[in-house]
Coordinates of C-alpha atoms and ligand atoms in Angstrom, one line a residue:
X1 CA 123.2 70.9 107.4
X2 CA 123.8 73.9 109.1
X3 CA 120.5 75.9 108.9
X4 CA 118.4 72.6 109.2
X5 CA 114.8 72.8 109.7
X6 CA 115.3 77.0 109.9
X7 CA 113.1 79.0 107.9
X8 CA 114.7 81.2 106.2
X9 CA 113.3 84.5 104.1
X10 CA 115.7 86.3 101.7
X11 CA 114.9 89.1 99.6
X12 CA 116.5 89.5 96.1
X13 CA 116.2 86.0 96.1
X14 CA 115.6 85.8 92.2
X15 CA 119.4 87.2 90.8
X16 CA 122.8 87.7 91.6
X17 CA 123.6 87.2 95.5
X18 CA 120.0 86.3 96.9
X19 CA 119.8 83.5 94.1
X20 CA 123.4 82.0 95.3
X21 CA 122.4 82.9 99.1
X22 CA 119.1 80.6 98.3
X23 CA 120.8 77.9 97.0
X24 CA 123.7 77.8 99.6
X25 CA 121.1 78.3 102.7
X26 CA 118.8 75.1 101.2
X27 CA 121.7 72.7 100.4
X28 CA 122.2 73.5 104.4
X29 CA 118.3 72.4 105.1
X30 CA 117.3 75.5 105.2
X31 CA 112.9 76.0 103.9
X32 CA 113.9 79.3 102.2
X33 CA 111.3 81.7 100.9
X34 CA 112.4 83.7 98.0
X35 CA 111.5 86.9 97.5
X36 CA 111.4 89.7 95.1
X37 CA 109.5 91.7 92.6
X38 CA 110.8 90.1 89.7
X39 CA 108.1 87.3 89.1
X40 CA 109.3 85.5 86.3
X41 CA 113.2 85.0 87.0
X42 CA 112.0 83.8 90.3
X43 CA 109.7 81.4 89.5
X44 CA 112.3 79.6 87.3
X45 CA 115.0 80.2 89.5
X46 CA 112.9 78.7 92.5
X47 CA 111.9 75.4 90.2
X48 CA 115.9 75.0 89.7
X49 CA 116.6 74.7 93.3
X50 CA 113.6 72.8 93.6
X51 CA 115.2 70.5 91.0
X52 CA 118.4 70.4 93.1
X53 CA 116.5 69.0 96.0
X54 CA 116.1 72.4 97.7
X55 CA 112.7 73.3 99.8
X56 CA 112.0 76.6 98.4
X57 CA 109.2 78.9 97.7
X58 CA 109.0 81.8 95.2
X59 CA 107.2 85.1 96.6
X60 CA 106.6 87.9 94.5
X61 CA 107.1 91.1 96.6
X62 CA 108.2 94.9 96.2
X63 CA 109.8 95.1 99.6
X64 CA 109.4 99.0 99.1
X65 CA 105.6 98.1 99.4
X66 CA 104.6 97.3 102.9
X67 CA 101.3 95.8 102.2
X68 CA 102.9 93.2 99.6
X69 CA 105.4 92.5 102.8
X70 CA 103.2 92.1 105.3
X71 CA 101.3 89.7 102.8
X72 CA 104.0 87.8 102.4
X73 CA 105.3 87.3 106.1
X74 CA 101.8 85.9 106.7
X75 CA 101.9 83.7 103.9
X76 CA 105.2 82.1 105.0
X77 CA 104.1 82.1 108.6
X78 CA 101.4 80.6 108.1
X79 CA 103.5 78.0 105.4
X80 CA 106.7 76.7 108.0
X81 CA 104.9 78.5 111.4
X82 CA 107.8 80.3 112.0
X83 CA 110.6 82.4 110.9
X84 CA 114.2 82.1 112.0
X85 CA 116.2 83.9 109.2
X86 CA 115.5 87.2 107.5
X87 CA 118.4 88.0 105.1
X88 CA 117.5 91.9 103.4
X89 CA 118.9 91.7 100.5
X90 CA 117.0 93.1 97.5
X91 CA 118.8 96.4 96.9
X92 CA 119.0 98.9 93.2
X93 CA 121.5 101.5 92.1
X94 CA 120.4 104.8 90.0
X95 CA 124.0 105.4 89.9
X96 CA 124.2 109.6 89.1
X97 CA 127.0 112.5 90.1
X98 CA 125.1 114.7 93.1
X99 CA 124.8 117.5 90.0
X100 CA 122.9 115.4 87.6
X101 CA 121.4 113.1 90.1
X102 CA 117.1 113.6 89.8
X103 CA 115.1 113.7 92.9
X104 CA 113.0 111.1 91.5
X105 CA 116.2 108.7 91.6
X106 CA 117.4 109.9 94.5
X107 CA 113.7 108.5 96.8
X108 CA 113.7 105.1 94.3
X109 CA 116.7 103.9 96.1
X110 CA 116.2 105.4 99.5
X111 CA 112.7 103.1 98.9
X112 CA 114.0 100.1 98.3
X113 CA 117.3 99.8 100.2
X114 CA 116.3 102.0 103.3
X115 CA 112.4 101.5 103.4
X116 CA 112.0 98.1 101.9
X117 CA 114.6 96.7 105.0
X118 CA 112.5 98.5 107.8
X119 CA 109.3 96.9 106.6
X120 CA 110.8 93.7 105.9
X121 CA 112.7 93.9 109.4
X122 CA 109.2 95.3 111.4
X123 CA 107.0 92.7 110.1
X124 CA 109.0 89.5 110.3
X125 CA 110.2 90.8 114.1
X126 CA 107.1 90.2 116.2
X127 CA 107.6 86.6 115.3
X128 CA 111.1 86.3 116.2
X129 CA 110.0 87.9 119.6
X130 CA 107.4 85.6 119.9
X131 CA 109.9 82.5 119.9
X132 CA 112.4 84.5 121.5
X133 CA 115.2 83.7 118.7
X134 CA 115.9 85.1 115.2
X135 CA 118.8 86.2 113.3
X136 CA 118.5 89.5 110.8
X137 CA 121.2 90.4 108.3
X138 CA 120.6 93.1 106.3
X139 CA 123.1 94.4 103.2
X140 CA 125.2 97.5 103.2
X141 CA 128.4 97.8 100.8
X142 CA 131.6 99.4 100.3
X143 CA 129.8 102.1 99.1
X144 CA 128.0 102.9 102.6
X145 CA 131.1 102.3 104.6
X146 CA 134.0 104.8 102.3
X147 CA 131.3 106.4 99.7
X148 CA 131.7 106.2 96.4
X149 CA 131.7 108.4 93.2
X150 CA 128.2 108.6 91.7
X151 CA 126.5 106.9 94.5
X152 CA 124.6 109.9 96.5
X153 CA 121.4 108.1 96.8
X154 CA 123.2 104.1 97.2
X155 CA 125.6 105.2 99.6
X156 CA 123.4 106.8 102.0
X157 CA 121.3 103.8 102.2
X158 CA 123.6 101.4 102.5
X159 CA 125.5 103.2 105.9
X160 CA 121.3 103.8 106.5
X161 CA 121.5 99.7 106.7
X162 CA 124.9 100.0 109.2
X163 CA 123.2 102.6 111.6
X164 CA 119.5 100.5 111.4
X165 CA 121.4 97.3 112.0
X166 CA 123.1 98.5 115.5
X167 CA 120.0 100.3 116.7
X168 CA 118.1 97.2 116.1
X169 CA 120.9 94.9 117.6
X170 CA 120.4 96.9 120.6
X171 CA 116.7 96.8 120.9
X172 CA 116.7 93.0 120.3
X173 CA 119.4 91.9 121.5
X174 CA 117.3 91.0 124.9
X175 CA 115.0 89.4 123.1
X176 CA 117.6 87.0 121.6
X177 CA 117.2 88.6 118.0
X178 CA 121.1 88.6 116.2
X179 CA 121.1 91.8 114.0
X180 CA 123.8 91.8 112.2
X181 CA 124.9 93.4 108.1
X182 CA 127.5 92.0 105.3
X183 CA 129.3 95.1 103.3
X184 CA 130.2 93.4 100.1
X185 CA 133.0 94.9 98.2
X186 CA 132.1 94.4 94.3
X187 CA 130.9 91.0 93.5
X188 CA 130.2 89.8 89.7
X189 CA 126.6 90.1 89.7
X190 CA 124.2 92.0 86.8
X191 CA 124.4 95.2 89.2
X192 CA 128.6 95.4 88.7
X193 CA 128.3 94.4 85.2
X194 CA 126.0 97.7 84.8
X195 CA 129.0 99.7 85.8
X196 CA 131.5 101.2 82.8
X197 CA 134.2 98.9 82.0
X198 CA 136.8 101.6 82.3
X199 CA 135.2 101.8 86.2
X200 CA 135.3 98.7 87.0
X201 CA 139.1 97.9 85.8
X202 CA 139.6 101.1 87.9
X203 CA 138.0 99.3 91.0
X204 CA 140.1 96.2 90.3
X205 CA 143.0 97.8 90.8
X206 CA 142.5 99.2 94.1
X207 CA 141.5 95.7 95.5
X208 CA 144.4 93.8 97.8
X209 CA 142.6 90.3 95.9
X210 CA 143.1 91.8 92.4
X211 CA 139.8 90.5 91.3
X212 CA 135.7 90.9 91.9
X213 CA 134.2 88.4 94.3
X214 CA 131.8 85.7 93.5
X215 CA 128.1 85.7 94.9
X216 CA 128.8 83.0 97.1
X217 CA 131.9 84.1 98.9
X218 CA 128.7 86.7 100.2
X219 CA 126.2 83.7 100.6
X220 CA 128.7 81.7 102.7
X221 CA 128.8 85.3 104.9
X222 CA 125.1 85.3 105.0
X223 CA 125.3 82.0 106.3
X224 CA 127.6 82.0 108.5
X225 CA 126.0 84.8 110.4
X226 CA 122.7 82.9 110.0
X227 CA 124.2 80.0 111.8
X228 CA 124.5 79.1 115.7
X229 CA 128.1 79.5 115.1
X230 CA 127.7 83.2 115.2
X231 CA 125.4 83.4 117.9
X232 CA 127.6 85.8 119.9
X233 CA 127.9 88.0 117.5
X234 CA 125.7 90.9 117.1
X235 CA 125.3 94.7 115.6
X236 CA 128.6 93.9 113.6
X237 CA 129.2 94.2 110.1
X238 CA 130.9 92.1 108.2
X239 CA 133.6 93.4 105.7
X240 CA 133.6 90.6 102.4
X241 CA 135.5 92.7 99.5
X242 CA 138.5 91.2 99.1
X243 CA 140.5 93.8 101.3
X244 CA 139.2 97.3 100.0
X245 CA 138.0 98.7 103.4
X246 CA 140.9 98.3 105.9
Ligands
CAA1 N1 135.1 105.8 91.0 C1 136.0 106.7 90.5 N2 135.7 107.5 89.5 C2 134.5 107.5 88.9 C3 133.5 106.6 89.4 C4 133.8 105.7 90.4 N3 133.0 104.8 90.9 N4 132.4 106.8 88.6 C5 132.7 107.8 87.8 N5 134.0 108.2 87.9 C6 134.7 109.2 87.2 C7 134.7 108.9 85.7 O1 135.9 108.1 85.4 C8 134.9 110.3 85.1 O2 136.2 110.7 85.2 P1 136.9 111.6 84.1 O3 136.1 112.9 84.0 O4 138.3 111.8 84.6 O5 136.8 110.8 82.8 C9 134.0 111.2 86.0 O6 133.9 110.4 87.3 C10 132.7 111.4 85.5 O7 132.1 110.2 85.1 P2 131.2 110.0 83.8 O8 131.9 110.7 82.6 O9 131.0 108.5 83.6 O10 129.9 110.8 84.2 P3 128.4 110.5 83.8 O11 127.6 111.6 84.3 O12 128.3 110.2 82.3 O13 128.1 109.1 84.6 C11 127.9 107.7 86.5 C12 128.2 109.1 86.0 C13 126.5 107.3 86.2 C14 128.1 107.8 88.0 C15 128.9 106.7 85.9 O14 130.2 107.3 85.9 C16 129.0 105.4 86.6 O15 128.1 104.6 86.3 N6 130.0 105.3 87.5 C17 130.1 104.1 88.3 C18 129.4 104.3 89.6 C19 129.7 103.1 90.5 O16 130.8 102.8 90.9 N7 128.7 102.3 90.8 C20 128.8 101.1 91.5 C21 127.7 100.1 91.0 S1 127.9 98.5 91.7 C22 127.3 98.7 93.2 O17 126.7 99.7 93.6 C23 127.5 97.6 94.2 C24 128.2 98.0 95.4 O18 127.5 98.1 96.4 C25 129.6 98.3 95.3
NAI2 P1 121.0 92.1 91.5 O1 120.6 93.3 90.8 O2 121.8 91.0 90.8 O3 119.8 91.4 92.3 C1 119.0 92.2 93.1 C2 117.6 91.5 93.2 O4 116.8 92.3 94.0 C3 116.9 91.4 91.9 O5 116.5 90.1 91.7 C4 115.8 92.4 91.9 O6 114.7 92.0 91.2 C5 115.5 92.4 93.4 N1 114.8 93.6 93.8 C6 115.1 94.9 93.5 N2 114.2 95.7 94.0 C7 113.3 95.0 94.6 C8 112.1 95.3 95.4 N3 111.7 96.5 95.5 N4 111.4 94.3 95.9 C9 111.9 93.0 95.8 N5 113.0 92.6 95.1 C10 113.7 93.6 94.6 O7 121.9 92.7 92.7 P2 123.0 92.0 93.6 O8 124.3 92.4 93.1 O9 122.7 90.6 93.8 O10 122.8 92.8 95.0 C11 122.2 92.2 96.1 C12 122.4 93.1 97.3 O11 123.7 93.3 97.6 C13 121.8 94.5 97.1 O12 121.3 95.0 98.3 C14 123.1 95.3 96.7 O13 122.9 96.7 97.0 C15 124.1 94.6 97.6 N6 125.5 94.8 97.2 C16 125.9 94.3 96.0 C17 127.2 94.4 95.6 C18 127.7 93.9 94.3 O14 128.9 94.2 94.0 N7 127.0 93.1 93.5 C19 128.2 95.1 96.5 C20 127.6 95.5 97.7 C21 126.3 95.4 98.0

């Protein structure tokens, strides 16, 4: 029970490493708000953990809209009265080479995996302040850290996340806010499965582990950084891809 009686909010909560994250942060007594636009996965995925014994909520939210956001931090504030956690997750690829890439999906990712974490970050912050704890962990990837081949839009968010997450370690630091990000490597989720087999074989090879990760070697990250066992570490981010980035 390592998060227990925390109130936790995780975006992306309805697939992939959000889902696992949710489940992994409420078997640890975590209350954990799920979040994401996707209204219908996440209302059956939140009755499962429900049905494991978990404490969870289902929110539907486009993190990329900041009234939805600030809706739903009231909502869960005014739920559990506080809010420890805040794991930004939710994140999309419009994978395209820089010649072929459209300006169109070039600002839908820069939406969602740049803007949606500022707004997500902004409005659940006062609240940390106010209790003068809170941890933040915010996603990046391989991608952000060494770039990667079709990835223009992706990549730039995802070091966006690495330079946002020290800035903000900074500030909060003296308010005893954690800000910290988790750079997953490729992980077996819908969003790698998208990717051309011949691409993803290609990856595989150039991993030390010979093999994708599993979403919970990333949820056990997330937790561990949402833990008091990290509580001295902050603006860091944490490498989980199975040795690519060294
Ligand atoms: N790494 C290395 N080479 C790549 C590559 C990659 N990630 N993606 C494409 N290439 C190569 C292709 O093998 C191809 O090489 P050849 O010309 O020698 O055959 C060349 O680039 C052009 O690729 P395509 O013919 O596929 O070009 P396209 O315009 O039809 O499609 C694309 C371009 C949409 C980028 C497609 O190649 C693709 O989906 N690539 C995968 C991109 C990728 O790695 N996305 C990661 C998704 S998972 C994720 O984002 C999670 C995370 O954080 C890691
Ligand atoms: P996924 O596609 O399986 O799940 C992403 C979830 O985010 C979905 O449930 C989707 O509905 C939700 N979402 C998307 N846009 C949203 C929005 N605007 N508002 C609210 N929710 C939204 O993806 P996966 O693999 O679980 O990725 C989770 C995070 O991890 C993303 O930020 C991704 O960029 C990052 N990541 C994933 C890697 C991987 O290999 N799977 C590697 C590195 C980083």
């Amino acid at each position: 029970m390592r998060l227990k009686d925390k109130v936790a909010i995780i975006t992306g909560a309805a697939n992939g490493l959000g889902f696992e994250a949710s489940r992994i942060f409420a078997q640890e007594g975590a209350k954990v708000a799920m979040v994401d636009y996707d209204a219908k996965t996440g209302e059956e995925r939140a009755a499962q953990l429900k049905e494991e014994g978990g404490d969870v909520a289902f929110f539907q939210v486009n993190v990329a809209d900041r009234d939805s956001v600030d809706a739903m931090v009231e909502e869960v504030v005014k739920r559990y009265s506080k809010i420890d956690i805040l794991i930004n997750n939710a994140g999309i690829t419009r994978d395209g080479m820089l010649t072929k890439l459209s300006v169109e999906n070039f600002q839908a990712v820069i939406n969602v995996n740049l803007t949606g974490v500022f707004h997500c970050t902004q409005a659940v912050v006062p609240h940390m302040i106010a209790q003068g704890k809170g941890k933040i962990i915010s996603t990046s990837s391989v991608s952000g850290v060494y770039g990667n081949v079709g990835q223009t839009n992706y990549a730039a968010t995802k070091a966006g996340v690495v330079g946002m997450t020290k800035t903000w370690a900074k500030e909060l630091g003296r308010k005893g806010i954690n800000v910290n990000a988790v750079a997953p490597g490729f992980i077996e989720t819908d969003m790698v499965k998208a990717m051309p087999d011949k691409i993803i074989d290609q990856m595989k090879s150039t991993i030390p582990l010979q093999r994708l990760g599993q979403p919970s070697d990333i949820g056990y990250a997330y937790l561990y950084l949402a833990s008091d066992e990290s509580n001295y570490i902050n603006g860091t981010t944490l490498h989980v891809d199975g040795g690519i980035m060294m």
